């Protein structure tokens, strides 16, 4: 099998002029840590449900998700204040948004501050803000509240991406990349923040698919700083973003379906989603690699930063692309430690990627310089970026 031909695209571990780079990462979580082994009893106790069949189903789902721990905003204090959230059929969207709007801003501010600290430059050097969330709805949007919470300059240019779902993190990265490359000298803060309270409901035989979300999704926030032409004195690029594309699959808009109702958000995930991704991921990757001008024959000579939508999606990708087990290890670790945290997850995956790269270098083993950053969301939408690992 052949290898990646990076001729003309830069092969040394330094960024190419004008290309966007990720300069720092940051994350934040709510205080409630949920151990998967205790989730079922806690959830059914909280919602005062005693249906043994639903309880058995959730128990099975909790085992198959591979999730071990997650962080959630929901707490006993919130349910004491808003007991109606655990009651079927009530009109609670106002209460949910009151909780979610404050929670996502708090987490986004914390993640952004952590990212800015890791970056090492002044907050006043941020010129643009891209904010992503599928967990709030208000006007003005969360981008303004985040800017205010951080003390960003009123001159900061803001972009808001709402209700993009699991592909939101990579969509935001694509938008931030374009901003950075089209505004020389700019520094872009990308922040994502999500909470499941917007869709929290008691178990119901009429909504068996809700249990998948209960077993899989988690809360948190992520942040990145992006910019081109890093300052060698005070900035250390982690990844270069070379080429980004987005595709949607016609006639699949009902596969991932979310509706904002009086009871919060109702989600439906079709059973065929993993199969749809398996059937289309290889052509998408070929298209992305072709756009970047990379000749490839072996996917195992690339790194893979994939949004961990669930174990079935990762398993099918691994099989279809014939990936070695370690290729999706950062994604599996993120899923195990944080659940599917929607748009935030790609930040956690990239952090684990950097950690594993350091281990490879410490063993004097060859690491993969080029790779793909991928996510799948409502549409069904595929988001992809060809990237270079610049960390050393």
Short mmCIF file of C-alpha atoms in Angstrom, two decimals:
data_model
loop_
_atom_site.label_atom_id
_atom_site.label_comp_id
_atom_site.label_asym_id
_atom_site.label_seq_id
_atom_site.Cartn_x
_atom_site.Cartn_y
_atom_site.Cartn_z
CA UNK A 1 0.00 0.00 0.00
CA UNK A 2 1.15 3.54 -0.69
CA UNK A 3 1.74 6.48 1.60
CA UNK A 4 0.58 10.05 1.93
CA UNK A 5 2.18 12.41 -0.55
CA UNK A 6 2.49 15.76 1.20
CA UNK A 7 4.63 17.35 -1.51
CA UNK A 8 4.18 21.08 -1.50
CA UNK A 9 2.00 21.01 1.59
CA UNK A 10 4.75 21.27 4.17
CA UNK A 11 6.45 18.31 5.80
CA UNK A 12 8.42 19.94 8.62
CA UNK A 13 6.68 20.51 11.92
CA UNK A 14 6.09 24.19 11.39
CA UNK A 15 2.97 25.89 10.13
CA UNK A 16 2.58 27.00 6.53
CA UNK A 17 2.17 30.75 5.98
CA UNK A 18 -1.44 31.87 6.00
CA UNK A 19 -2.84 28.52 7.16
CA UNK A 20 -5.04 28.46 10.26
CA UNK A 21 -3.62 26.69 13.28
CA UNK A 22 -5.11 25.60 16.58
CA UNK A 23 -3.04 27.42 19.19
CA UNK A 24 -4.68 26.23 22.43
CA UNK A 25 -7.42 24.02 23.85
CA UNK A 26 -9.55 24.30 26.97
CA UNK A 27 -12.49 22.53 28.60
CA UNK A 28 -14.91 22.85 31.49
CA UNK A 29 -17.63 20.75 33.12
CA UNK A 30 -20.49 21.12 35.59
CA UNK A 31 -19.95 19.83 39.11
CA UNK A 32 -22.22 16.79 38.96
CA UNK A 33 -20.22 13.66 38.07
CA UNK A 34 -22.38 10.68 37.08
CA UNK A 35 -20.99 7.16 37.28
CA UNK A 36 -22.67 5.05 34.63
CA UNK A 37 -23.09 2.10 36.99
CA UNK A 38 -25.33 4.20 39.26
CA UNK A 39 -27.21 6.10 36.56
CA UNK A 40 -30.21 3.78 36.12
CA UNK A 41 -31.29 3.66 39.76
CA UNK A 42 -30.77 7.39 40.17
CA UNK A 43 -32.71 8.29 37.04
CA UNK A 44 -35.72 6.12 37.84
CA UNK A 45 -35.75 7.30 41.45
CA UNK A 46 -35.57 10.94 40.39
CA UNK A 47 -38.42 10.59 37.90
CA UNK A 48 -40.50 8.35 40.22
CA UNK A 49 -40.85 5.70 37.50
CA UNK A 50 -41.22 2.02 38.40
CA UNK A 51 -41.55 0.44 34.95
CA UNK A 52 -39.31 -2.69 35.11
CA UNK A 53 -39.12 -3.14 31.32
CA UNK A 54 -37.90 0.41 30.72
CA UNK A 55 -35.44 0.02 33.58
CA UNK A 56 -34.04 -3.17 32.07
CA UNK A 57 -33.75 -1.52 28.67
CA UNK A 58 -31.82 1.44 30.07
CA UNK A 59 -29.56 -0.96 31.99
CA UNK A 60 -28.68 -2.73 28.73
CA UNK A 61 -28.11 0.55 26.92
CA UNK A 62 -25.82 1.83 29.65
CA UNK A 63 -23.61 -1.20 29.17
CA UNK A 64 -23.46 -0.96 25.38
CA UNK A 65 -22.60 2.76 25.21
CA UNK A 66 -19.12 2.09 26.75
CA UNK A 67 -19.55 5.31 28.77
CA UNK A 68 -18.11 5.13 32.29
CA UNK A 69 -18.45 8.70 33.58
CA UNK A 70 -20.21 11.89 32.54
CA UNK A 71 -20.79 15.37 33.87
CA UNK A 72 -24.30 16.87 34.04
CA UNK A 73 -25.86 20.17 35.07
CA UNK A 74 -28.97 18.43 36.46
CA UNK A 75 -28.88 18.20 40.25
CA UNK A 76 -31.10 17.58 43.27
CA UNK A 77 -31.18 21.34 43.87
CA UNK A 78 -32.54 21.99 40.38
CA UNK A 79 -35.23 19.33 40.72
CA UNK A 80 -36.27 20.69 44.11
CA UNK A 81 -36.70 24.12 42.54
CA UNK A 82 -38.30 22.79 39.35
CA UNK A 83 -40.00 19.46 40.22
CA UNK A 84 -42.13 19.79 37.08
CA UNK A 85 -39.08 18.83 34.96
CA UNK A 86 -39.51 15.23 36.11
CA UNK A 87 -43.23 15.11 35.40
CA UNK A 88 -44.57 13.92 32.06
CA UNK A 89 -46.31 16.39 29.74
CA UNK A 90 -45.85 19.69 31.54
CA UNK A 91 -45.10 22.94 29.70
CA UNK A 92 -41.57 23.55 30.97
CA UNK A 93 -39.62 25.09 28.11
CA UNK A 94 -39.39 28.44 29.92
CA UNK A 95 -37.89 26.86 33.04
CA UNK A 96 -35.50 24.71 31.01
CA UNK A 97 -34.19 27.66 29.02
CA UNK A 98 -33.73 29.71 32.18
CA UNK A 99 -31.49 26.96 33.56
CA UNK A 100 -29.72 26.15 30.28
CA UNK A 101 -28.97 29.72 29.24
CA UNK A 102 -27.13 30.43 32.50
CA UNK A 103 -25.42 27.03 32.64
CA UNK A 104 -23.97 27.05 29.13
CA UNK A 105 -22.64 30.58 29.56
CA UNK A 106 -20.96 29.67 32.85
CA UNK A 107 -19.31 26.60 31.33
CA UNK A 108 -18.30 28.43 28.14
CA UNK A 109 -16.65 31.21 30.14
CA UNK A 110 -14.73 28.67 32.24
CA UNK A 111 -13.57 26.67 29.21
CA UNK A 112 -12.56 29.83 27.35
CA UNK A 113 -10.56 31.13 30.30
CA UNK A 114 -8.74 27.81 30.55
CA UNK A 115 -8.00 27.95 26.82
CA UNK A 116 -6.76 31.55 26.98
CA UNK A 117 -4.51 30.63 29.91
CA UNK A 118 -3.04 27.74 27.90
CA UNK A 119 -2.59 30.08 24.93
CA UNK A 120 -0.54 32.51 26.99
CA UNK A 121 -1.53 35.76 25.30
CA UNK A 122 -3.79 38.56 26.47
CA UNK A 123 -7.55 38.27 26.15
CA UNK A 124 -7.43 41.65 24.42
CA UNK A 125 -5.68 39.95 21.46
CA UNK A 126 -8.87 38.02 20.59
CA UNK A 127 -10.44 39.60 17.52
CA UNK A 128 -13.24 37.15 16.66
CA UNK A 129 -15.59 34.82 18.53
CA UNK A 130 -17.40 31.74 17.17
CA UNK A 131 -19.91 30.29 19.61
CA UNK A 132 -21.67 26.93 19.18
CA UNK A 133 -24.56 25.46 21.21
CA UNK A 134 -27.65 23.32 20.73
CA UNK A 135 -28.72 23.77 24.36
CA UNK A 136 -30.05 27.31 24.56
CA UNK A 137 -32.28 29.77 22.71
CA UNK A 138 -32.39 33.50 23.35
CA UNK A 139 -31.97 36.89 21.75
CA UNK A 140 -29.30 38.24 21.96
CA UNK A 141 -27.54 34.91 21.72
CA UNK A 142 -25.05 33.17 23.95
CA UNK A 143 -22.17 34.64 21.96
CA UNK A 144 -22.88 38.06 23.46
CA UNK A 145 -23.19 36.71 26.99
CA UNK A 146 -19.92 34.83 26.58
CA UNK A 147 -18.19 37.96 25.26
CA UNK A 148 -19.53 39.92 28.23
CA UNK A 149 -18.52 37.20 30.71
CA UNK A 150 -14.96 37.16 29.37
CA UNK A 151 -14.67 40.92 29.06
CA UNK A 152 -14.00 40.80 25.31
CA UNK A 153 -13.70 44.06 23.43
CA UNK A 154 -16.96 45.43 21.98
CA UNK A 155 -15.07 45.43 18.67
CA UNK A 156 -14.92 41.61 18.70
CA UNK A 157 -16.61 40.12 15.61
CA UNK A 158 -19.06 37.38 16.63
CA UNK A 159 -20.56 34.37 14.82
CA UNK A 160 -23.30 32.25 16.38
CA UNK A 161 -24.05 28.62 15.42
CA UNK A 162 -27.21 27.28 17.09
CA UNK A 163 -28.75 23.80 16.92
CA UNK A 164 -26.03 22.21 14.79
CA UNK A 165 -25.91 19.16 17.05
CA UNK A 166 -23.02 16.72 17.12
CA UNK A 167 -21.33 18.18 14.05
CA UNK A 168 -21.23 21.64 15.68
CA UNK A 169 -17.68 21.46 17.01
CA UNK A 170 -16.14 20.71 13.62
CA UNK A 171 -18.55 23.11 11.88
CA UNK A 172 -17.34 25.82 14.25
CA UNK A 173 -13.76 24.85 13.52
CA UNK A 174 -14.41 25.18 9.79
CA UNK A 175 -15.90 28.65 10.26
CA UNK A 176 -13.09 29.74 12.59
CA UNK A 177 -10.55 28.48 10.06
CA UNK A 178 -12.07 30.63 7.31
CA UNK A 179 -12.10 33.69 9.58
CA UNK A 180 -8.48 33.21 10.65
CA UNK A 181 -7.21 32.76 7.10
CA UNK A 182 -9.19 35.68 5.67
CA UNK A 183 -8.24 38.13 8.43
CA UNK A 184 -4.43 38.22 8.76
CA UNK A 185 -3.32 38.78 12.32
CA UNK A 186 -6.69 37.76 13.77
CA UNK A 187 -7.08 35.46 16.75
CA UNK A 188 -10.34 33.54 16.89
CA UNK A 189 -11.89 32.08 20.03
CA UNK A 190 -14.11 29.08 19.26
CA UNK A 191 -16.31 28.07 22.19
CA UNK A 192 -18.86 25.27 22.48
CA UNK A 193 -21.19 24.57 25.39
CA UNK A 194 -23.93 21.98 25.90
CA UNK A 195 -26.31 20.66 28.56
CA UNK A 196 -28.87 17.87 28.37
CA UNK A 197 -31.36 19.63 30.66
CA UNK A 198 -33.07 21.08 27.60
CA UNK A 199 -34.18 17.52 26.75
CA UNK A 200 -34.42 15.90 30.21
CA UNK A 201 -37.67 13.92 30.59
CA UNK A 202 -39.04 11.00 32.61
CA UNK A 203 -38.95 7.60 30.88
CA UNK A 204 -41.94 6.76 28.71
CA UNK A 205 -43.03 3.70 26.74
CA UNK A 206 -44.14 6.14 24.03
CA UNK A 207 -40.58 7.46 23.65
CA UNK A 208 -38.25 4.47 23.92
CA UNK A 209 -35.54 6.31 21.94
CA UNK A 210 -35.22 8.82 24.81
CA UNK A 211 -33.37 6.16 26.78
CA UNK A 212 -30.52 6.21 24.25
CA UNK A 213 -29.91 9.86 25.11
CA UNK A 214 -30.10 9.13 28.84
CA UNK A 215 -27.45 6.44 28.46
CA UNK A 216 -25.16 8.34 26.08
CA UNK A 217 -25.10 12.15 26.35
CA UNK A 218 -23.15 14.38 28.73
CA UNK A 219 -22.70 18.08 29.49
CA UNK A 220 -19.71 20.39 29.32
CA UNK A 221 -17.91 23.03 27.29
CA UNK A 222 -14.86 23.27 25.05
CA UNK A 223 -12.75 26.06 23.61
CA UNK A 224 -9.99 26.62 21.07
CA UNK A 225 -7.88 29.58 19.95
CA UNK A 226 -7.14 29.72 16.21
CA UNK A 227 -4.97 31.96 14.09
CA UNK A 228 -2.55 31.91 11.17
CA UNK A 229 1.19 32.69 11.24
CA UNK A 230 1.82 31.93 14.93
CA UNK A 231 4.18 34.17 16.84
CA UNK A 232 7.23 31.93 17.46
CA UNK A 233 8.03 33.76 20.68
CA UNK A 234 4.72 33.36 22.50
CA UNK A 235 2.56 30.89 20.56
CA UNK A 236 2.87 27.14 20.10
CA UNK A 237 0.70 25.70 17.31
CA UNK A 238 -0.89 22.30 17.97
CA UNK A 239 -2.60 21.53 14.65
CA UNK A 240 -2.63 23.14 11.22
CA UNK A 241 -6.02 23.08 9.49
CA UNK A 242 -5.38 22.55 5.80
CA UNK A 243 -8.69 21.86 4.02
CA UNK A 244 -12.29 21.77 5.30
CA UNK A 245 -15.45 20.53 3.58
CA UNK A 246 -19.09 19.90 4.50
CA UNK A 247 -21.57 17.56 2.81
CA UNK A 248 -25.18 16.68 3.58
CA UNK A 249 -26.85 13.46 2.51
CA UNK A 250 -30.09 14.07 0.56
CA UNK A 251 -33.32 12.71 2.05
CA UNK A 252 -31.82 11.92 5.47
CA UNK A 253 -33.13 14.95 7.35
CA UNK A 254 -35.40 12.77 9.52
CA UNK A 255 -32.56 10.50 10.63
CA UNK A 256 -31.53 12.93 13.38
CA UNK A 257 -34.63 14.91 14.24
CA UNK A 258 -34.92 17.51 16.99
CA UNK A 259 -37.90 19.73 17.81
CA UNK A 260 -38.16 22.48 20.41
CA UNK A 261 -41.54 21.98 22.10
CA UNK A 262 -43.34 23.13 25.24
CA UNK A 263 -41.66 20.19 27.01
CA UNK A 264 -38.15 21.09 25.85
CA UNK A 265 -36.29 19.47 22.96
CA UNK A 266 -37.56 16.16 21.60
CA UNK A 267 -34.89 14.13 19.81
CA UNK A 268 -35.26 11.10 17.59
CA UNK A 269 -32.24 9.14 16.40
CA UNK A 270 -33.06 6.60 13.70
CA UNK A 271 -31.70 3.09 14.10
CA UNK A 272 -30.15 3.25 10.65
CA UNK A 273 -27.84 6.19 11.52
CA UNK A 274 -24.70 4.05 12.07
CA UNK A 275 -25.37 2.23 8.78
CA UNK A 276 -25.84 5.53 6.91
CA UNK A 277 -22.53 6.80 8.23
CA UNK A 278 -20.79 3.53 7.36
CA UNK A 279 -22.18 3.60 3.83
CA UNK A 280 -21.00 7.17 3.16
CA UNK A 281 -17.91 7.81 5.25
CA UNK A 282 -15.34 6.39 2.83
CA UNK A 283 -16.50 8.48 -0.13
CA UNK A 284 -16.52 11.55 2.10
CA UNK A 285 -12.97 10.88 3.28
CA UNK A 286 -11.80 10.33 -0.30
CA UNK A 287 -13.39 13.62 -1.33
CA UNK A 288 -11.78 15.46 1.59
CA UNK A 289 -8.34 14.00 0.95
CA UNK A 290 -8.67 14.74 -2.76
CA UNK A 291 -9.59 18.37 -2.06
CA UNK A 292 -6.46 18.69 0.04
CA UNK A 293 -4.29 17.34 -2.77
CA UNK A 294 -3.07 14.38 -0.75
CA UNK A 295 -2.40 11.07 -2.50
CA UNK A 296 -3.25 8.27 -0.11
CA UNK A 297 -3.51 4.50 -0.04
CA UNK A 298 -3.44 3.68 3.64
CA UNK A 299 -5.76 5.30 6.17
CA UNK A 300 -3.61 3.83 8.93
CA UNK A 301 -0.83 6.27 8.04
CA UNK A 302 -3.09 9.11 9.19
CA UNK A 303 -4.41 10.15 12.59
CA UNK A 304 -8.18 10.19 13.19
CA UNK A 305 -9.94 12.71 15.44
CA UNK A 306 -13.56 11.57 15.14
CA UNK A 307 -16.56 12.83 17.08
CA UNK A 308 -17.64 9.89 19.28
CA UNK A 309 -21.32 9.80 18.40
CA UNK A 310 -21.58 6.32 19.89
CA UNK A 311 -19.77 2.98 19.86
CA UNK A 312 -21.75 1.65 16.89
CA UNK A 313 -20.63 4.56 14.71
CA UNK A 314 -16.98 4.16 15.73
CA UNK A 315 -17.10 0.40 15.24
CA UNK A 316 -18.60 0.67 11.77
CA UNK A 317 -16.09 3.35 10.73
CA UNK A 318 -13.23 1.23 11.97
CA UNK A 319 -14.49 -1.77 10.00
CA UNK A 320 -15.33 0.09 6.78
CA UNK A 321 -11.98 1.93 6.64
CA UNK A 322 -9.99 -1.03 7.97
CA UNK A 323 -8.49 1.12 10.72
CA UNK A 324 -6.13 -0.25 13.32
CA UNK A 325 -7.74 -0.28 16.80
CA UNK A 326 -5.50 2.49 18.14
CA UNK A 327 -6.64 4.95 15.46
CA UNK A 328 -9.94 5.66 17.20
CA UNK A 329 -8.55 5.38 20.71
CA UNK A 330 -8.83 9.14 21.46
CA UNK A 331 -12.48 9.08 20.38
CA UNK A 332 -13.25 6.00 22.47
CA UNK A 333 -11.53 7.52 25.51
CA UNK A 334 -13.53 10.75 25.16
CA UNK A 335 -16.75 8.74 24.92
CA UNK A 336 -15.83 6.65 27.96
CA UNK A 337 -14.90 9.66 30.14
CA UNK A 338 -17.44 12.28 29.04
CA UNK A 339 -20.15 10.53 27.03
CA UNK A 340 -21.30 12.09 23.79
CA UNK A 341 -21.00 15.77 24.71
CA UNK A 342 -22.28 16.95 21.32
CA UNK A 343 -20.30 19.89 19.88
CA UNK A 344 -17.78 19.82 22.75
CA UNK A 345 -16.55 16.31 22.09
CA UNK A 346 -14.04 17.15 19.37
CA UNK A 347 -12.08 19.29 21.87
CA UNK A 348 -11.80 16.35 24.24
CA UNK A 349 -10.78 14.03 21.39
CA UNK A 350 -8.03 16.41 20.24
CA UNK A 351 -6.71 16.66 23.80
CA UNK A 352 -6.44 12.88 24.03
CA UNK A 353 -4.79 12.82 20.60
CA UNK A 354 -2.05 15.16 21.78
CA UNK A 355 -1.58 13.07 24.92
CA UNK A 356 -1.18 9.87 22.90
CA UNK A 357 1.17 11.61 20.43
CA UNK A 358 3.46 12.52 23.32
CA UNK A 359 3.54 8.87 24.41
CA UNK A 360 4.44 7.75 20.89
CA UNK A 361 7.32 10.25 20.74
CA UNK A 362 8.57 9.22 24.17
CA UNK A 363 8.91 5.67 22.85
CA UNK A 364 10.75 6.95 19.75
CA UNK A 365 8.00 5.56 17.56
CA UNK A 366 6.86 7.19 14.33
CA UNK A 367 3.72 9.29 14.66
CA UNK A 368 1.30 10.38 11.95
CA UNK A 369 1.71 13.99 10.91
CA UNK A 370 -1.39 14.18 8.69
CA UNK A 371 -4.91 13.21 9.66
CA UNK A 372 -8.63 13.88 9.60
CA UNK A 373 -10.97 15.67 12.00
CA UNK A 374 -14.52 14.38 11.44
CA UNK A 375 -18.03 14.79 12.84
CA UNK A 376 -21.55 13.79 11.82
CA UNK A 377 -24.73 15.65 12.70
CA UNK A 378 -28.28 16.53 11.69
CA UNK A 379 -28.84 16.59 7.95
CA UNK A 380 -27.30 13.98 7.92
CA UNK A 381 -24.31 16.32 7.67
CA UNK A 382 -20.67 15.30 7.38
CA UNK A 383 -18.00 17.79 8.51
CA UNK A 384 -14.34 17.11 7.80
CA UNK A 385 -10.97 18.82 8.02
CA UNK A 386 -7.55 17.63 6.85
CA UNK A 387 -5.08 18.62 9.56
CA UNK A 388 -1.41 18.35 10.49
CA UNK A 389 -0.18 17.55 13.98
CA UNK A 390 2.38 20.27 14.80
CA UNK A 391 2.84 19.45 18.49
CA UNK A 392 6.34 18.46 19.54
#
